[in-house]
mmCIF file of C-alpha atoms in Angstrom:
data_model
loop_
_atom_site.group_PDB
_atom_site.id
_atom_site.type_symbol
_atom_site.label_atom_id
_atom_site.label_comp_id
_atom_site.label_asym_id
_atom_site.label_seq_id
_atom_site.Cartn_x
_atom_site.Cartn_y
_atom_site.Cartn_z
ATOM 1 C CA MET A 1 137.409 -40.903 122.354
ATOM 2 C CA THR A 2 136.427 -41.175 118.685
ATOM 3 C CA TYR A 3 136.573 -38.494 115.997
ATOM 4 C CA LYS A 4 135.252 -37.907 112.500
ATOM 5 C CA ILE A 5 136.729 -35.471 109.949
ATOM 6 C CA TYR A 6 134.756 -34.346 106.901
ATOM 7 C CA THR A 7 136.846 -32.636 104.234
ATOM 8 C CA PHE A 8 135.578 -30.606 101.287
ATOM 9 C CA GLY A 9 137.450 -28.936 98.463
ATOM 10 C CA CYS A 10 141.043 -29.030 97.330
ATOM 11 C CA LYS A 11 144.069 -31.210 97.989
ATOM 12 C CA VAL A 12 145.449 -28.603 100.379
ATOM 13 C CA ASN A 13 142.386 -29.077 102.566
ATOM 14 C CA SER A 14 142.873 -32.856 102.420
ATOM 15 C CA TYR A 15 146.473 -32.413 103.485
ATOM 16 C CA GLU A 16 145.502 -30.222 106.434
ATOM 17 C CA SER A 17 142.857 -32.732 107.486
ATOM 18 C CA GLN A 18 145.467 -35.482 107.324
ATOM 19 C CA ALA A 19 147.732 -33.445 109.601
ATOM 20 C CA LEU A 20 144.834 -33.018 112.063
ATOM 21 C CA LYS A 21 144.115 -36.759 111.918
ATOM 22 C CA GLU A 22 147.707 -37.586 112.793
ATOM 23 C CA ARG A 23 147.755 -35.104 115.690
ATOM 24 C CA LEU A 24 144.503 -36.504 117.088
ATOM 25 C CA GLU A 25 145.685 -40.094 116.917
ATOM 26 C CA LYS A 26 149.005 -39.161 118.474
ATOM 27 C CA ASN A 27 146.991 -37.879 121.438
ATOM 28 C CA GLY A 28 144.979 -41.075 121.797
ATOM 29 C CA TYR A 29 141.899 -40.397 119.656
ATOM 30 C CA THR A 30 140.606 -43.132 117.365
ATOM 31 C CA PRO A 31 138.676 -42.764 114.076
ATOM 32 C CA ALA A 32 134.955 -43.501 114.347
ATOM 33 C CA LYS A 33 133.838 -46.661 112.565
ATOM 34 C CA GLY A 34 130.452 -45.289 111.572
ATOM 35 C CA GLU A 35 128.815 -41.876 111.356
ATOM 36 C CA GLU A 36 128.601 -41.389 115.113
ATOM 37 C CA ALA A 37 131.658 -39.981 116.864
ATOM 38 C CA ASP A 38 132.525 -38.206 120.094
ATOM 39 C CA VAL A 39 133.738 -35.136 118.229
ATOM 40 C CA TYR A 40 133.387 -33.834 114.659
ATOM 41 C CA PHE A 41 135.583 -31.648 112.467
ATOM 42 C CA VAL A 42 134.442 -30.151 109.165
ATOM 43 C CA ASN A 43 137.105 -28.696 106.869
ATOM 44 C CA THR A 44 135.206 -26.375 104.529
ATOM 45 C CA CYS A 45 135.569 -25.094 100.962
ATOM 46 C CA ALA A 46 134.358 -21.794 99.493
ATOM 47 C CA VAL A 47 135.459 -21.985 95.864
ATOM 48 C CA THR A 48 131.841 -22.109 94.599
ATOM 49 C CA ASN A 49 128.319 -21.615 95.908
ATOM 50 C CA GLU A 50 127.761 -25.345 95.536
ATOM 51 C CA ALA A 51 130.836 -26.101 97.664
ATOM 52 C CA GLU A 52 129.550 -23.913 100.480
ATOM 53 C CA ARG A 53 126.104 -25.474 100.215
ATOM 54 C CA LYS A 54 127.683 -28.898 100.795
ATOM 55 C CA ASP A 55 129.721 -27.564 103.737
ATOM 56 C CA LEU A 56 126.633 -26.243 105.504
ATOM 57 C CA GLN A 57 124.560 -29.281 104.596
ATOM 58 C CA ARG A 58 127.076 -31.565 106.294
ATOM 59 C CA VAL A 59 127.330 -29.433 109.441
ATOM 60 C CA ARG A 60 123.549 -29.217 109.776
ATOM 61 C CA ARG A 61 123.206 -32.949 109.259
ATOM 62 C CA ILE A 62 125.675 -33.662 112.069
ATOM 63 C CA SER A 63 123.909 -31.125 114.288
ATOM 64 C CA ARG A 64 120.522 -32.725 113.592
ATOM 65 C CA ASN A 65 121.572 -36.371 113.905
ATOM 66 C CA PHE A 66 123.950 -35.990 116.849
ATOM 67 C CA PRO A 67 122.738 -32.945 118.796
ATOM 68 C CA ASP A 68 124.843 -33.661 121.880
ATOM 69 C CA LYS A 69 128.153 -33.971 120.013
ATOM 70 C CA PRO A 70 130.602 -31.039 119.572
ATOM 71 C CA ILE A 71 131.418 -29.815 116.055
ATOM 72 C CA TYR A 72 134.496 -27.801 115.116
ATOM 73 C CA ILE A 73 134.762 -25.913 111.820
ATOM 74 C CA MET A 74 137.843 -24.909 109.820
ATOM 75 C CA GLY A 75 138.744 -23.880 106.278
ATOM 76 C CA CYS A 76 137.840 -21.380 103.600
ATOM 77 C CA SER A 77 134.092 -21.075 104.104
ATOM 78 C CA SER A 78 134.438 -20.489 107.835
ATOM 79 C CA GLN A 79 137.077 -17.837 107.125
ATOM 80 C CA ILE A 80 134.533 -15.623 105.366
ATOM 81 C CA HIS A 81 131.211 -16.877 106.750
ATOM 82 C CA LYS A 82 131.895 -17.771 110.363
ATOM 83 C CA GLU A 83 128.498 -16.429 111.450
ATOM 84 C CA TYR A 84 126.743 -19.163 109.407
ATOM 85 C CA TYR A 85 128.496 -21.860 111.377
ATOM 86 C CA LEU A 86 128.390 -20.246 114.811
ATOM 87 C CA SER A 87 124.591 -20.041 114.511
ATOM 88 C CA ILE A 88 124.247 -23.821 114.081
ATOM 89 C CA PRO A 89 123.500 -25.763 117.299
ATOM 90 C CA GLY A 90 126.352 -28.027 118.295
ATOM 91 C CA VAL A 91 129.119 -25.957 116.700
ATOM 92 C CA LYS A 92 131.549 -25.336 119.561
ATOM 93 C CA GLY A 93 134.455 -23.705 117.765
ATOM 94 C CA VAL A 94 135.376 -22.081 114.472
ATOM 95 C CA VAL A 95 138.733 -21.242 112.946
ATOM 96 C CA GLY A 96 139.307 -20.157 109.376
ATOM 97 C CA ASN A 97 142.609 -20.736 107.616
ATOM 98 C CA SER A 98 144.785 -19.478 110.432
ATOM 99 C CA GLU A 99 145.801 -21.560 113.438
ATOM 100 C CA LYS A 100 144.196 -24.755 112.174
ATOM 101 C CA ASN A 101 147.067 -26.429 113.969
ATOM 102 C CA ILE A 102 145.484 -25.669 117.350
ATOM 103 C CA ILE A 103 141.843 -26.517 116.669
ATOM 104 C CA GLU A 104 142.020 -29.672 118.776
ATOM 105 C CA THR A 105 143.009 -27.611 121.832
ATOM 106 C CA PHE A 106 139.486 -26.153 121.885
ATOM 107 C CA PHE A 107 138.396 -29.280 123.773
ATOM 108 C CA GLU A 108 139.849 -27.685 126.888
ATOM 109 C CA LYS A 109 137.096 -25.048 126.773
ATOM 110 C CA LYS A 110 134.074 -27.329 126.527
ATOM 111 C CA ASP A 111 131.547 -24.866 127.861
ATOM 112 C CA GLU A 112 132.559 -21.981 125.600
ATOM 113 C CA LYS A 113 131.587 -21.283 122.007
ATOM 114 C CA ILE A 114 134.878 -20.288 120.443
ATOM 115 C CA ASP A 115 135.298 -17.815 117.593
ATOM 116 C CA HIS A 116 138.931 -18.082 116.609
ATOM 117 C CA VAL A 117 138.729 -16.669 113.055
ATOM 118 C CA ASP A 118 141.427 -14.117 112.272
ATOM 119 C CA MET A 119 139.763 -11.799 109.741
ATOM 120 C CA ASP A 120 143.078 -10.208 108.708
ATOM 121 C CA SER A 121 143.898 -12.915 106.169
ATOM 122 C CA ARG A 122 146.402 -10.736 104.317
ATOM 123 C CA HIS A 123 148.768 -10.979 107.293
ATOM 124 C CA PHE A 124 148.642 -14.753 107.822
ATOM 125 C CA VAL A 125 151.991 -16.451 108.399
ATOM 126 C CA TYR A 126 152.897 -19.944 107.199
ATOM 127 C CA GLN A 127 152.000 -22.616 109.740
ATOM 128 C CA ASP A 128 153.941 -25.836 109.349
ATOM 129 C CA THR A 129 151.793 -28.952 109.842
ATOM 130 C CA PRO A 130 153.811 -31.843 108.348
ATOM 131 C CA THR A 131 152.353 -35.303 107.816
ATOM 132 C CA HIS A 132 154.041 -38.673 108.064
ATOM 133 C CA GLU A 133 151.602 -41.136 106.528
ATOM 134 C CA GLY A 134 150.140 -39.558 103.399
ATOM 135 C CA GLU A 135 146.437 -39.471 102.588
ATOM 136 C CA LYS A 136 146.634 -42.694 100.567
ATOM 137 C CA ASN A 137 148.591 -45.868 101.089
ATOM 138 C CA VAL A 138 151.089 -45.148 98.336
ATOM 139 C CA ARG A 139 150.697 -41.463 97.421
ATOM 140 C CA GLY A 140 151.452 -38.551 99.743
ATOM 141 C CA TYR A 141 150.578 -34.885 99.245
ATOM 142 C CA ILE A 142 153.062 -32.296 100.540
ATOM 143 C CA LYS A 143 152.043 -28.653 100.944
ATOM 144 C CA VAL A 144 154.901 -26.260 100.180
ATOM 145 C CA GLN A 145 153.023 -22.957 99.931
ATOM 146 C CA ASP A 146 149.774 -21.331 100.990
ATOM 147 C CA GLY A 147 147.733 -18.282 99.999
ATOM 148 C CA CYS A 148 147.639 -16.278 96.779
ATOM 149 C CA ASP A 149 148.431 -12.744 95.619
ATOM 150 C CA ASN A 150 147.095 -12.998 92.051
ATOM 151 C CA PHE A 151 143.555 -11.719 92.675
ATOM 152 C CA CYS A 152 141.947 -13.260 89.607
ATOM 153 C CA SER A 153 138.610 -11.472 89.356
ATOM 154 C CA TYR A 154 136.491 -14.620 89.898
ATOM 155 C CA CYS A 155 138.448 -16.085 92.822
ATOM 156 C CA VAL A 156 137.765 -15.741 96.541
ATOM 157 C CA VAL A 157 140.934 -17.618 97.572
ATOM 158 C CA PRO A 158 143.105 -14.514 98.231
ATOM 159 C CA PHE A 159 140.468 -13.514 100.781
ATOM 160 C CA THR A 160 140.030 -16.947 102.353
ATOM 161 C CA ARG A 161 143.606 -18.240 102.260
ATOM 162 C CA GLY A 162 145.361 -14.919 102.675
ATOM 163 C CA LYS A 163 148.620 -13.699 101.236
ATOM 164 C CA SER A 164 151.088 -16.007 99.520
ATOM 165 C CA ARG A 165 153.577 -17.525 101.957
ATOM 166 C CA CYS A 166 156.004 -20.398 101.634
ATOM 167 C CA ARG A 167 157.491 -23.128 103.768
ATOM 168 C CA LYS A 168 161.189 -23.649 104.549
ATOM 169 C CA HIS A 169 162.694 -26.132 102.149
ATOM 170 C CA ASP A 170 164.408 -28.092 104.939
ATOM 171 C CA SER A 171 160.994 -28.836 106.461
ATOM 172 C CA ILE A 172 159.643 -29.973 103.071
ATOM 173 C CA ILE A 173 162.576 -32.324 102.518
ATOM 174 C CA GLU A 174 162.210 -33.790 106.019
ATOM 175 C CA GLU A 175 158.535 -34.493 105.429
ATOM 176 C CA CYS A 176 159.218 -36.118 102.056
ATOM 177 C CA LYS A 177 161.834 -38.396 103.619
ATOM 178 C CA ALA A 178 159.407 -39.358 106.404
ATOM 179 C CA LEU A 179 156.725 -40.216 103.850
ATOM 180 C CA LEU A 180 159.123 -42.342 101.809
ATOM 181 C CA ASP A 181 160.213 -44.139 104.991
ATOM 182 C CA HIS A 182 156.536 -44.831 105.658
ATOM 183 C CA GLY A 183 156.157 -46.563 102.277
ATOM 184 C CA ILE A 184 154.874 -43.708 100.120
ATOM 185 C CA LYS A 185 155.905 -44.177 96.477
ATOM 186 C CA GLU A 186 154.634 -40.958 94.899
ATOM 187 C CA LEU A 187 155.217 -37.497 96.343
ATOM 188 C CA ILE A 188 152.640 -34.957 95.181
ATOM 189 C CA ILE A 189 154.004 -31.434 95.561
ATOM 190 C CA GLY A 190 151.453 -28.658 95.794
ATOM 191 C CA GLY A 191 150.010 -25.559 97.343
ATOM 192 C CA ILE A 192 147.573 -22.820 96.454
ATOM 193 C CA ASP A 193 150.009 -21.120 94.027
ATOM 194 C CA THR A 194 152.759 -23.733 93.933
ATOM 195 C CA GLY A 195 154.920 -22.256 91.198
ATOM 196 C CA CYS A 196 155.550 -19.025 93.108
ATOM 197 C CA TYR A 197 157.551 -20.948 95.720
ATOM 198 C CA VAL A 198 160.550 -19.147 97.229
ATOM 199 C CA ASP A 199 162.220 -20.284 100.437
ATOM 200 C CA PRO A 200 161.310 -17.699 103.120
ATOM 201 C CA GLU A 201 164.914 -17.633 104.347
ATOM 202 C CA ASP A 202 166.664 -17.691 100.951
ATOM 203 C CA SER A 203 165.280 -15.527 98.138
ATOM 204 C CA ASN A 204 167.529 -17.332 95.618
ATOM 205 C CA TYR A 205 165.980 -20.739 96.343
ATOM 206 C CA HIS A 206 163.036 -21.285 93.985
ATOM 207 C CA PHE A 207 160.700 -24.113 93.020
ATOM 208 C CA VAL A 208 163.157 -25.648 90.553
ATOM 209 C CA ASP A 209 165.798 -25.757 93.293
ATOM 210 C CA LEU A 210 163.366 -27.594 95.559
ATOM 211 C CA LEU A 211 162.611 -30.165 92.855
ATOM 212 C CA LYS A 212 166.331 -30.764 92.326
ATOM 213 C CA ASP A 213 166.741 -31.459 96.041
ATOM 214 C CA LEU A 214 163.837 -33.919 95.989
ATOM 215 C CA LEU A 215 165.314 -36.081 93.229
ATOM 216 C CA ASP A 216 167.627 -38.163 95.410
ATOM 217 C CA LEU A 217 166.034 -38.622 98.823
ATOM 218 C CA SER A 218 165.966 -42.399 99.096
ATOM 219 C CA PRO A 219 167.326 -45.560 97.444
ATOM 220 C CA VAL A 220 163.756 -46.930 97.175
ATOM 221 C CA GLU A 221 161.878 -46.389 93.922
ATOM 222 C CA TYR A 222 159.618 -43.341 94.020
ATOM 223 C CA ARG A 223 158.430 -40.549 91.788
ATOM 224 C CA ILE A 224 157.328 -36.922 92.090
ATOM 225 C CA ARG A 225 154.188 -35.323 90.699
ATOM 226 C CA ILE A 226 153.362 -31.604 90.665
ATOM 227 C CA SER A 227 149.708 -31.058 91.507
ATOM 228 C CA SER A 228 149.313 -27.806 89.562
ATOM 229 C CA ILE A 229 151.388 -24.919 88.288
ATOM 230 C CA GLU A 230 150.588 -21.788 86.305
ATOM 231 C CA ALA A 231 151.918 -21.841 82.736
ATOM 232 C CA SER A 232 153.313 -18.346 83.302
ATOM 233 C CA GLN A 233 155.579 -19.755 86.051
ATOM 234 C CA ILE A 234 157.197 -22.416 83.873
ATOM 235 C CA THR A 235 160.753 -21.676 82.737
ATOM 236 C CA LYS A 236 163.129 -23.382 80.301
ATOM 237 C CA GLU A 237 165.043 -24.712 83.300
ATOM 238 C CA TYR A 238 161.855 -26.255 84.677
ATOM 239 C CA ILE A 239 161.080 -28.039 81.391
ATOM 240 C CA SER A 240 164.680 -29.191 81.000
ATOM 241 C CA LEU A 241 164.657 -30.663 84.501
ATOM 242 C CA PHE A 242 161.548 -32.717 83.697
ATOM 243 C CA ALA A 243 162.989 -33.815 80.363
ATOM 244 C CA ALA A 244 166.196 -35.019 82.039
ATOM 245 C CA HIS A 245 164.434 -36.875 84.875
ATOM 246 C CA GLN A 246 161.330 -38.449 83.366
ATOM 247 C CA ASP A 247 161.935 -41.545 85.486
ATOM 248 C CA LYS A 248 161.450 -39.480 88.650
ATOM 249 C CA LEU A 249 159.472 -36.352 87.653
ATOM 250 C CA CYS A 250 156.075 -37.324 86.252
ATOM 251 C CA PRO A 251 155.579 -35.845 82.751
ATOM 252 C CA HIS A 252 152.103 -34.648 83.617
ATOM 253 C CA PHE A 253 151.485 -30.896 83.551
ATOM 254 C CA HIS A 254 148.319 -29.535 85.110
ATOM 255 C CA LEU A 255 148.201 -25.946 83.842
ATOM 256 C CA PRO A 256 145.086 -23.960 84.846
ATOM 257 C CA LEU A 257 143.694 -22.204 81.767
ATOM 258 C CA GLN A 258 140.273 -20.914 82.925
ATOM 259 C CA SER A 259 139.466 -19.570 79.453
ATOM 260 C CA GLY A 260 140.708 -19.845 75.874
ATOM 261 C CA SER A 261 139.402 -16.407 74.959
ATOM 262 C CA GLU A 262 141.719 -13.409 75.254
ATOM 263 C CA HIS A 263 138.827 -11.095 76.088
ATOM 264 C CA VAL A 264 137.569 -13.353 78.855
ATOM 265 C CA LEU A 265 141.099 -13.752 80.245
ATOM 266 C CA GLN A 266 141.335 -9.980 80.499
ATOM 267 C CA ARG A 267 138.052 -9.812 82.399
ATOM 268 C CA MET A 268 139.322 -12.603 84.637
ATOM 269 C CA ASN A 269 142.521 -10.657 85.383
ATOM 270 C CA ARG A 270 144.671 -13.643 84.432
ATOM 271 C CA LYS A 271 148.416 -13.001 84.133
ATOM 272 C CA TYR A 272 149.165 -14.378 80.641
ATOM 273 C CA HIS A 273 148.174 -14.307 76.992
ATOM 274 C CA LEU A 274 147.121 -17.362 75.021
ATOM 275 C CA ASP A 275 150.197 -17.175 72.807
ATOM 276 C CA ASP A 276 152.386 -17.410 75.913
ATOM 277 C CA TYR A 277 150.406 -20.384 77.194
ATOM 278 C CA ARG A 278 150.562 -22.072 73.783
ATOM 279 C CA HIS A 279 154.330 -21.477 73.570
ATOM 280 C CA ILE A 280 154.894 -23.147 76.952
ATOM 281 C CA CYS A 281 152.887 -26.204 75.911
ATOM 282 C CA LEU A 282 154.731 -26.478 72.591
ATOM 283 C CA SER A 283 158.079 -26.166 74.381
ATOM 284 C CA ILE A 284 157.113 -28.990 76.733
ATOM 285 C CA LYS A 285 155.921 -31.192 73.857
ATOM 286 C CA GLU A 286 159.139 -30.548 71.951
ATOM 287 C CA MET A 287 161.296 -31.759 74.850
ATOM 288 C CA ILE A 288 158.855 -34.361 76.248
ATOM 289 C CA PRO A 289 156.783 -35.708 73.313
ATOM 290 C CA ASP A 290 154.571 -37.935 75.474
ATOM 291 C CA ALA A 291 153.834 -35.307 78.119
ATOM 292 C CA ALA A 292 150.240 -35.197 79.350
ATOM 293 C CA PHE A 293 148.340 -31.941 79.841
ATOM 294 C CA SER A 294 145.321 -31.293 82.022
ATOM 295 C CA SER A 295 143.625 -28.064 83.007
ATOM 296 C CA ASP A 296 140.849 -26.180 84.799
ATOM 297 C CA VAL A 297 138.318 -24.221 82.757
ATOM 298 C CA ILE A 298 135.483 -21.954 83.925
ATOM 299 C CA THR A 299 132.410 -21.810 81.711
ATOM 300 C CA GLY A 300 129.859 -19.014 81.586
ATOM 301 C CA PHE A 301 132.009 -16.245 83.035
ATOM 302 C CA PRO A 302 129.983 -12.967 83.020
ATOM 303 C CA ALA A 303 129.235 -11.835 79.464
ATOM 304 C CA GLU A 304 130.944 -14.901 77.917
ATOM 305 C CA SER A 305 129.484 -15.115 74.416
ATOM 306 C CA GLU A 306 129.035 -18.289 72.417
ATOM 307 C CA GLU A 307 131.908 -17.133 70.209
ATOM 308 C CA GLU A 308 134.191 -16.687 73.227
ATOM 309 C CA PHE A 309 133.247 -20.129 74.502
ATOM 310 C CA LYS A 310 133.990 -21.557 71.043
ATOM 311 C CA GLU A 311 137.457 -19.985 71.273
ATOM 312 C CA THR A 312 137.949 -21.782 74.592
ATOM 313 C CA TYR A 313 136.697 -25.079 73.153
ATOM 314 C CA ASP A 314 138.996 -24.808 70.133
ATOM 315 C CA PHE A 315 141.998 -23.896 72.279
ATOM 316 C CA CYS A 316 141.416 -26.879 74.563
ATOM 317 C CA LYS A 317 141.184 -29.102 71.496
ATOM 318 C CA GLU A 318 144.379 -27.615 70.070
ATOM 319 C CA ILE A 319 146.404 -28.166 73.253
ATOM 320 C CA GLY A 320 144.896 -31.633 73.631
ATOM 321 C CA PHE A 321 144.206 -31.643 77.363
ATOM 322 C CA MET A 322 143.715 -35.289 78.260
ATOM 323 C CA ARG A 323 141.679 -34.181 81.253
ATOM 324 C CA ILE A 324 139.647 -30.981 81.592
ATOM 325 C CA HIS A 325 138.224 -30.018 84.961
ATOM 326 C CA ALA A 326 135.404 -27.862 83.620
ATOM 327 C CA PHE A 327 132.962 -26.184 85.946
ATOM 328 C CA PRO A 328 130.359 -23.406 85.679
ATOM 329 C CA TYR A 329 131.234 -19.939 86.924
ATOM 330 C CA SER A 330 130.034 -19.239 90.457
ATOM 331 C CA GLU A 331 129.630 -15.735 91.876
ATOM 332 C CA ARG A 332 131.850 -15.295 94.935
ATOM 333 C CA PRO A 333 131.843 -12.585 97.636
ATOM 334 C CA PHE A 334 134.547 -9.889 97.642
ATOM 335 C CA THR A 335 135.508 -10.590 94.008
ATOM 336 C CA MET A 336 135.513 -8.077 91.154
ATOM 337 C CA ALA A 337 133.675 -10.498 88.859
ATOM 338 C CA ALA A 338 130.682 -10.548 91.204
ATOM 339 C CA LYS A 339 130.081 -6.917 90.180
ATOM 340 C CA LEU A 340 130.182 -7.586 86.434
ATOM 341 C CA ARG A 341 127.039 -7.247 84.364
ATOM 342 C CA ASN A 342 125.472 -9.653 81.882
ATOM 343 C CA PRO A 343 125.531 -12.921 83.840
ATOM 344 C CA VAL A 344 125.297 -16.047 81.696
ATOM 345 C CA PRO A 345 122.203 -18.169 82.488
ATOM 346 C CA MET A 346 123.078 -21.257 84.532
ATOM 347 C CA ARG A 347 121.596 -23.625 81.930
ATOM 348 C CA ILE A 348 124.090 -22.241 79.383
ATOM 349 C CA ARG A 349 126.969 -22.525 81.848
ATOM 350 C CA MET A 350 126.052 -26.156 82.498
ATOM 351 C CA ASP A 351 125.689 -26.940 78.797
ATOM 352 C CA ARG A 352 129.135 -25.492 78.068
ATOM 353 C CA THR A 353 130.601 -27.466 80.944
ATOM 354 C CA LYS A 354 129.106 -30.646 79.526
ATOM 355 C CA ARG A 355 130.583 -29.943 76.087
ATOM 356 C CA LEU A 356 134.063 -29.489 77.556
ATOM 357 C CA ILE A 357 133.798 -32.691 79.572
ATOM 358 C CA GLU A 358 132.868 -34.548 76.386
ATOM 359 C CA LEU A 359 135.889 -33.009 74.666
ATOM 360 C CA SER A 360 138.036 -34.131 77.587
ATOM 361 C CA GLU A 361 136.886 -37.714 77.072
ATOM 362 C CA GLU A 362 137.688 -37.491 73.354
ATOM 363 C CA ASN A 363 141.148 -36.059 74.088
ATOM 364 C CA ASP A 364 141.824 -38.827 76.609
ATOM 365 C CA GLN A 365 141.210 -41.463 73.944
ATOM 366 C CA LYS A 366 143.386 -39.602 71.432
ATOM 367 C CA PHE A 367 146.199 -39.365 73.957
ATOM 368 C CA ARG A 368 146.010 -43.078 74.698
ATOM 369 C CA LYS A 369 146.094 -43.806 70.969
ATOM 370 C CA GLN A 370 149.182 -41.589 70.659
ATOM 371 C CA LEU A 371 150.901 -43.829 73.201
ATOM 372 C CA GLU A 372 150.028 -47.112 71.469
ATOM 373 C CA GLY A 373 153.026 -49.435 71.386
ATOM 374 C CA LYS A 374 154.772 -47.528 74.168
ATOM 375 C CA GLU A 375 155.302 -48.502 77.779
ATOM 376 C CA VAL A 376 153.964 -46.679 80.832
ATOM 377 C CA THR A 377 154.607 -47.251 84.529
ATOM 378 C CA VAL A 378 151.540 -47.597 86.734
ATOM 379 C CA LEU A 379 151.711 -47.143 90.495
ATOM 380 C CA ILE A 380 149.073 -49.436 92.008
ATOM 381 C CA GLU A 381 147.059 -47.758 94.769
ATOM 382 C CA GLY A 382 144.996 -50.739 95.817
ATOM 383 C CA LEU A 383 142.242 -53.219 95.064
ATOM 384 C CA ASN A 384 138.841 -52.104 93.822
ATOM 385 C CA LYS A 385 136.590 -54.461 95.789
ATOM 386 C CA LYS A 386 133.737 -54.044 93.313
ATOM 387 C CA THR A 387 135.682 -55.080 90.212
ATOM 388 C CA MET A 388 138.325 -57.101 92.124
ATOM 389 C CA GLU A 389 140.991 -55.426 89.991
ATOM 390 C CA TYR A 390 143.983 -53.393 91.124
ATOM 391 C CA GLU A 391 143.895 -49.726 90.159
ATOM 392 C CA GLY A 392 146.462 -46.992 89.776
ATOM 393 C CA TYR A 393 147.828 -44.165 87.663
ATOM 394 C CA SER A 394 150.622 -44.000 85.137
ATOM 395 C CA GLU A 395 153.278 -41.296 85.242
ATOM 396 C CA ASN A 396 151.202 -39.286 82.741
ATOM 397 C CA TYR A 397 148.092 -39.657 84.906
ATOM 398 C CA LEU A 398 146.193 -42.262 82.934
ATOM 399 C CA ARG A 399 144.122 -44.572 85.104
ATOM 400 C CA PHE A 400 144.474 -48.344 84.703
ATOM 401 C CA SER A 401 142.778 -51.419 86.153
ATOM 402 C CA ILE A 402 144.803 -54.618 86.354
ATOM 403 C CA PRO A 403 143.499 -58.090 87.254
ATOM 404 C CA SER A 404 145.864 -60.078 89.477
ATOM 405 C CA ASP A 405 145.816 -62.838 92.093
ATOM 406 C CA GLU A 406 148.896 -61.227 93.646
ATOM 407 C CA ASP A 407 148.609 -58.129 95.870
ATOM 408 C CA LEU A 408 150.039 -55.365 93.675
ATOM 409 C CA THR A 409 149.434 -52.475 96.093
ATOM 410 C CA GLY A 410 152.378 -50.075 96.171
ATOM 411 C CA LYS A 411 154.118 -51.685 93.202
ATOM 412 C CA PHE A 412 155.216 -50.051 89.959
ATOM 413 C CA ILE A 413 153.853 -52.110 87.052
ATOM 414 C CA LYS A 414 155.035 -51.708 83.451
ATOM 415 C CA ILE A 415 152.235 -51.771 80.905
ATOM 416 C CA LYS A 416 152.599 -51.715 77.122
ATOM 417 C CA LEU A 417 149.761 -49.904 75.401
#
């Protein structure tokens, strides 16, 4: 029996799809070679209106092209909009973000249309679904936490993912060891609100303690990257740990900003002030001069003036983010921001997004120039069959292409800039 998984959204979704893939193949299923499969899974995203449009577009396309094939839905969009999916012909079962680890058992009830969405997301418990292979040949994502309790005014995640909950550190360490044994060379540690990590059985065991335990798992060469962490969760101990272990802990800090205007941050219900954010970045730069910074920024939040956007632009330029994930504000159900007045026209949101992306490209070039004459270590992910060059990322998340007649996949290559 063949299967096809379509995944939308964040790295956490990709991780959960990878776990499903491994469970299916363990039970004898094989991945479909083309678009047609015996069974379909769609792991949905709800972070923006556009994300949900793509979710539904994919499900309807499968339903139209393969009307006799069963479709099973999971993820954030199905958590809050299950009725959309249940109304589509061919959809046989829907879960949200709870009990994704049993979605494949729905096959036993072929004649039923199954609604297995637990609407009480604020009482979800952590469900351990470890992987062993990683989503790429050389890089493996590890989920250590799920859910969020921050309730930023623009964000639907606390309603789709539920309350913040963490995974036992022993389970995390076991998964990391299994991935390294499988040939993974970079462990990517993440979650929905990664920096809030606390072991559920030991309130004194925090994220820094977990990172310390991950530093010496195997004699093989490997490194650790943090997918994202809030600046407000970074401590002196955290920075010192990275400074002392730059060979193992990638000096790349993805710190979601969302806005560089104090007034907009207040309307967003973010948990920091710009001076605090700036201080954290300066502290990191002082201890790790070649650290790379990247961030997420929302443009066109309700009532965002041109002056407030300019404050954001200038702040991003000041920090020097070498990569800015800028995207236009999207109204989301259940959120406080959806009730705010004075929406910014979409054309202005898109224009501001474009300006930030252009700044990101400028900052990338400046950062590379800053590193001229220095050496970086690139982990090669594989061969780009179009360019016939090997591609990978450095420890500070710069992308490189390297020509070679030798297969470099999975190797650490030193490059002098």
